[in-house]
Short mmCIF file of N, CA and C in Angstrom, two decimals:
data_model
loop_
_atom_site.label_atom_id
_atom_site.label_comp_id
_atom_site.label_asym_id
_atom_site.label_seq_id
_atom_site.Cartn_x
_atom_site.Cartn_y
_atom_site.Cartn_z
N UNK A 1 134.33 136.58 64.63
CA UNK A 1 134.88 135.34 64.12
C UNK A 1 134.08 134.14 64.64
N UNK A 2 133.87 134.14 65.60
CA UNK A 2 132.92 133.16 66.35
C UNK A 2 131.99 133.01 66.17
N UNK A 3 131.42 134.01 65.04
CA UNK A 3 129.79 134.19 65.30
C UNK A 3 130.15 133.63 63.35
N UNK A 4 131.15 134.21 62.93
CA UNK A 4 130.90 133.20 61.43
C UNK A 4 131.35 131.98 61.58
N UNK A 5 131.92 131.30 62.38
CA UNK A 5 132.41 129.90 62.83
C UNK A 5 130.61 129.24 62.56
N UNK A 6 130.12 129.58 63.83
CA UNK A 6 128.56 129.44 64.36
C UNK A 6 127.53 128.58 63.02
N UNK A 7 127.80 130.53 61.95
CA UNK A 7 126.98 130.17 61.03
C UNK A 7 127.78 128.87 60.07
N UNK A 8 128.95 128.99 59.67
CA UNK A 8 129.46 128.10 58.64
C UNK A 8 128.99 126.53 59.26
N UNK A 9 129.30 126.41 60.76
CA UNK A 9 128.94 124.90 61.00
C UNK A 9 127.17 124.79 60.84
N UNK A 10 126.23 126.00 61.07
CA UNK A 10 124.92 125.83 60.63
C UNK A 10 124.46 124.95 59.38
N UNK A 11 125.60 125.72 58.21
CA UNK A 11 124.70 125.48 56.84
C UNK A 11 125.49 124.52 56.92
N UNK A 12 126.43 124.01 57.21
CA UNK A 12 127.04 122.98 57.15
C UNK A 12 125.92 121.51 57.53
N UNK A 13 125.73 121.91 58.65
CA UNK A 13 125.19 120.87 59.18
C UNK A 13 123.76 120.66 58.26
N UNK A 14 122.93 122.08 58.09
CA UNK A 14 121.64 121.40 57.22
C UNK A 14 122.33 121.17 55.49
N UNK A 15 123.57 120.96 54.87
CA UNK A 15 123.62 120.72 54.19
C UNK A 15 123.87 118.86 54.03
N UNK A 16 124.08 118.96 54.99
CA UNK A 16 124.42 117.33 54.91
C UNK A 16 123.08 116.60 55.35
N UNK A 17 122.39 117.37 56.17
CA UNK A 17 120.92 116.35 56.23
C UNK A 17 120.47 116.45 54.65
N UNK A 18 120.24 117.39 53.48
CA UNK A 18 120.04 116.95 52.46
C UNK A 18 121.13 115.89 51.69
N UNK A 19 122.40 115.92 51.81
CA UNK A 19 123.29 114.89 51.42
C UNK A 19 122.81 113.33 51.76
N UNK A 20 122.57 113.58 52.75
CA UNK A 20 121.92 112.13 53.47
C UNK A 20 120.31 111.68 52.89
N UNK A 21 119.59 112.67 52.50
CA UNK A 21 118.02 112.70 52.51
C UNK A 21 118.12 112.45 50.92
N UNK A 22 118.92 112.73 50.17
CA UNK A 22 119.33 112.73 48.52
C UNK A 22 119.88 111.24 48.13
N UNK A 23 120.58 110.65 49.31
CA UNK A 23 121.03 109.15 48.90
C UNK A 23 119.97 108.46 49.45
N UNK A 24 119.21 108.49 50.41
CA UNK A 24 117.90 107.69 50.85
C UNK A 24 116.80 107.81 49.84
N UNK A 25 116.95 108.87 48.80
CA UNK A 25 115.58 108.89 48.08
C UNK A 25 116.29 107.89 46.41
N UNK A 26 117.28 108.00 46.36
CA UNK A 26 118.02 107.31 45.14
C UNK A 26 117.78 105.68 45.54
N UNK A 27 118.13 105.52 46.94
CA UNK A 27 118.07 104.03 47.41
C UNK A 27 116.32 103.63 47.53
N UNK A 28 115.81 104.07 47.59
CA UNK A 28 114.12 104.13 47.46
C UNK A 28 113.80 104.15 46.14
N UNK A 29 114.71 104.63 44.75
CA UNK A 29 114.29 104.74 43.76
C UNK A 29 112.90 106.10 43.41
N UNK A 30 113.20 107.05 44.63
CA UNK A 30 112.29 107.95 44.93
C UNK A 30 113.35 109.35 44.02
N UNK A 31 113.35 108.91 42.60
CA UNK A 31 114.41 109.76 41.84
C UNK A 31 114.41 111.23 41.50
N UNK A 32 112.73 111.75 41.01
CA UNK A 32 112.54 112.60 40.92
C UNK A 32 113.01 113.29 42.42
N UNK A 33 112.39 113.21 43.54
CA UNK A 33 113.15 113.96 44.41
C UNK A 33 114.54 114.30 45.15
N UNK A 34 115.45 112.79 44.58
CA UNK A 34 116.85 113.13 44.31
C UNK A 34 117.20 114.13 44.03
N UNK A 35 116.59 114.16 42.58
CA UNK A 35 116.91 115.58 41.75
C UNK A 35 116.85 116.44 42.42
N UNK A 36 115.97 116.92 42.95
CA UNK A 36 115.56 118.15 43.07
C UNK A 36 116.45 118.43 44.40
N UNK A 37 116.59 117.50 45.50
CA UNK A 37 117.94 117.80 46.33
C UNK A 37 119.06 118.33 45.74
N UNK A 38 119.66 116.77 44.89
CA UNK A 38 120.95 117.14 44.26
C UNK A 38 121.15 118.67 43.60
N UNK A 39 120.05 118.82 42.69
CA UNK A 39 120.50 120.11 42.14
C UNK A 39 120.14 121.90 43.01
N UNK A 40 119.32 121.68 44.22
CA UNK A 40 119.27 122.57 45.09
C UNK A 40 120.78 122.75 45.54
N UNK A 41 121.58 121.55 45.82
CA UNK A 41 122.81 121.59 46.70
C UNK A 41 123.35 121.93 45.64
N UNK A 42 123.48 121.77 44.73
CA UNK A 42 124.68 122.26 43.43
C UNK A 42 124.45 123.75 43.47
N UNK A 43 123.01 123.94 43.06
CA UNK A 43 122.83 126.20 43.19
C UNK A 43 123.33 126.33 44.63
N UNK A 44 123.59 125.60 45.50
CA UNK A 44 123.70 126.32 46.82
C UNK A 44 125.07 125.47 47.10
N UNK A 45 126.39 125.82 46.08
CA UNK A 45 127.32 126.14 46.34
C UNK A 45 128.24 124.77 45.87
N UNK A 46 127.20 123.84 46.05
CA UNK A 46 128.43 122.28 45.60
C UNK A 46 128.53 121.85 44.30
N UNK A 47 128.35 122.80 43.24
CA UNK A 47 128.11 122.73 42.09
C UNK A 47 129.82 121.92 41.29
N UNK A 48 130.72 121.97 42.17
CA UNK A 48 131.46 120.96 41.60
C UNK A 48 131.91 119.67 42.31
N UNK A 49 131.01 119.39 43.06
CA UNK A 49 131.21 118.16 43.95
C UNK A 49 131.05 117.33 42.80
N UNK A 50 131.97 116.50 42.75
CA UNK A 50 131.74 115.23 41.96
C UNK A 50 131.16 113.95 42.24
N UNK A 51 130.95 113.90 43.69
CA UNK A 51 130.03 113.07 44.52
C UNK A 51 128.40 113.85 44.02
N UNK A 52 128.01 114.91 44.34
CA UNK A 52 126.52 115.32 43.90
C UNK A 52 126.26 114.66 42.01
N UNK A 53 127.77 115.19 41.32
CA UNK A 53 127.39 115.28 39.26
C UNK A 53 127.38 113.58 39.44
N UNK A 54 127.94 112.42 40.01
CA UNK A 54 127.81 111.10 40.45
C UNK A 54 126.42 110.42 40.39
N UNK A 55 125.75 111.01 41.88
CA UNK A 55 124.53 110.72 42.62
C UNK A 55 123.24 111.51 40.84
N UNK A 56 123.70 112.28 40.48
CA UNK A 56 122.85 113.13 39.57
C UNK A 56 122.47 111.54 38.28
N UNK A 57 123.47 111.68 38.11
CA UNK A 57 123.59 110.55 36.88
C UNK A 57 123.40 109.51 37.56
N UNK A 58 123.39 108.92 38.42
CA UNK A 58 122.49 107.71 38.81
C UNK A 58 121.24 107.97 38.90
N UNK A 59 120.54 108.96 39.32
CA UNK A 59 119.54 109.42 39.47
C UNK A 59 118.83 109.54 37.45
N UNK A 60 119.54 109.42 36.81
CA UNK A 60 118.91 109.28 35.71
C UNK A 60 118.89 108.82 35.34
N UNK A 61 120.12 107.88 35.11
CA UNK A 61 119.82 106.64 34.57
C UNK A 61 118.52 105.49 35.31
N UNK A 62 118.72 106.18 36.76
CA UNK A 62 117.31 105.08 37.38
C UNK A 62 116.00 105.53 36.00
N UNK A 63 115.64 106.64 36.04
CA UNK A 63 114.42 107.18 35.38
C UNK A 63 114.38 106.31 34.25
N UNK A 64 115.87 106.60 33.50
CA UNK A 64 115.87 106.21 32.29
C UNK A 64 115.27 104.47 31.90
N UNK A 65 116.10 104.07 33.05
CA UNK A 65 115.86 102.43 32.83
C UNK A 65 114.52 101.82 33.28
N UNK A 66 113.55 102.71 33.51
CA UNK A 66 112.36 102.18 34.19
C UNK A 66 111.48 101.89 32.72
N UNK A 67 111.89 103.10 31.21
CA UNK A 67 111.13 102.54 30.35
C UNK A 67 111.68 102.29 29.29
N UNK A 68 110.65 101.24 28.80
CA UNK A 68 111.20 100.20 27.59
C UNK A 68 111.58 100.81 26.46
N UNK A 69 112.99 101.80 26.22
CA UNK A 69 113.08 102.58 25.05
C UNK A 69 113.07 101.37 23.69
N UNK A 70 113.21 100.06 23.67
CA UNK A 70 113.30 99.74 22.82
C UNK A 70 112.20 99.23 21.81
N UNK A 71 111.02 99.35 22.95
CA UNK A 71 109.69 99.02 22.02
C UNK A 71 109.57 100.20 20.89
N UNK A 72 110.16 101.86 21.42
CA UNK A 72 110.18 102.83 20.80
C UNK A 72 110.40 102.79 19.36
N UNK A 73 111.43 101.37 18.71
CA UNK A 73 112.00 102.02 17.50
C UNK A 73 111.55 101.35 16.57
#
């Protein structure tokens, strides 16, 4: 029991240095690698955090708004 205590606070703990490393790259506008946090942590188990599907969609709309879709039409 102690020894799965051990591990659960492990992944615990490196899951939140990406939680933390995923909002510093959104606040940098460093989006593409948002992504690729956010959706690592979703396959690896937080796939219904609504804080990660949140941070996701900001993370695209940053992309989105960087180009001029309207010269497009």
């Amino acid at each position: 029991e102690i020894v799965m205590w051990l591990e659960f606070r492990r992944v615990l703990f490196r899951s939140m240095k990406y939680f933390f490393l995923g909002h510093i790259y959104l606040e940098l506008h460093m989006n593409d690698k948002a992504l690729q946090i956010y959706n690592a942590l979703q396959k690896a188990g937080f796939y219904n955090s609504m804080y990660i599907k949140s941070q996701i969609a900001i993370a695209y709309h940053n992309v989105q708004s960087k180009f001029p879709w309207s010269l497009l039409r």
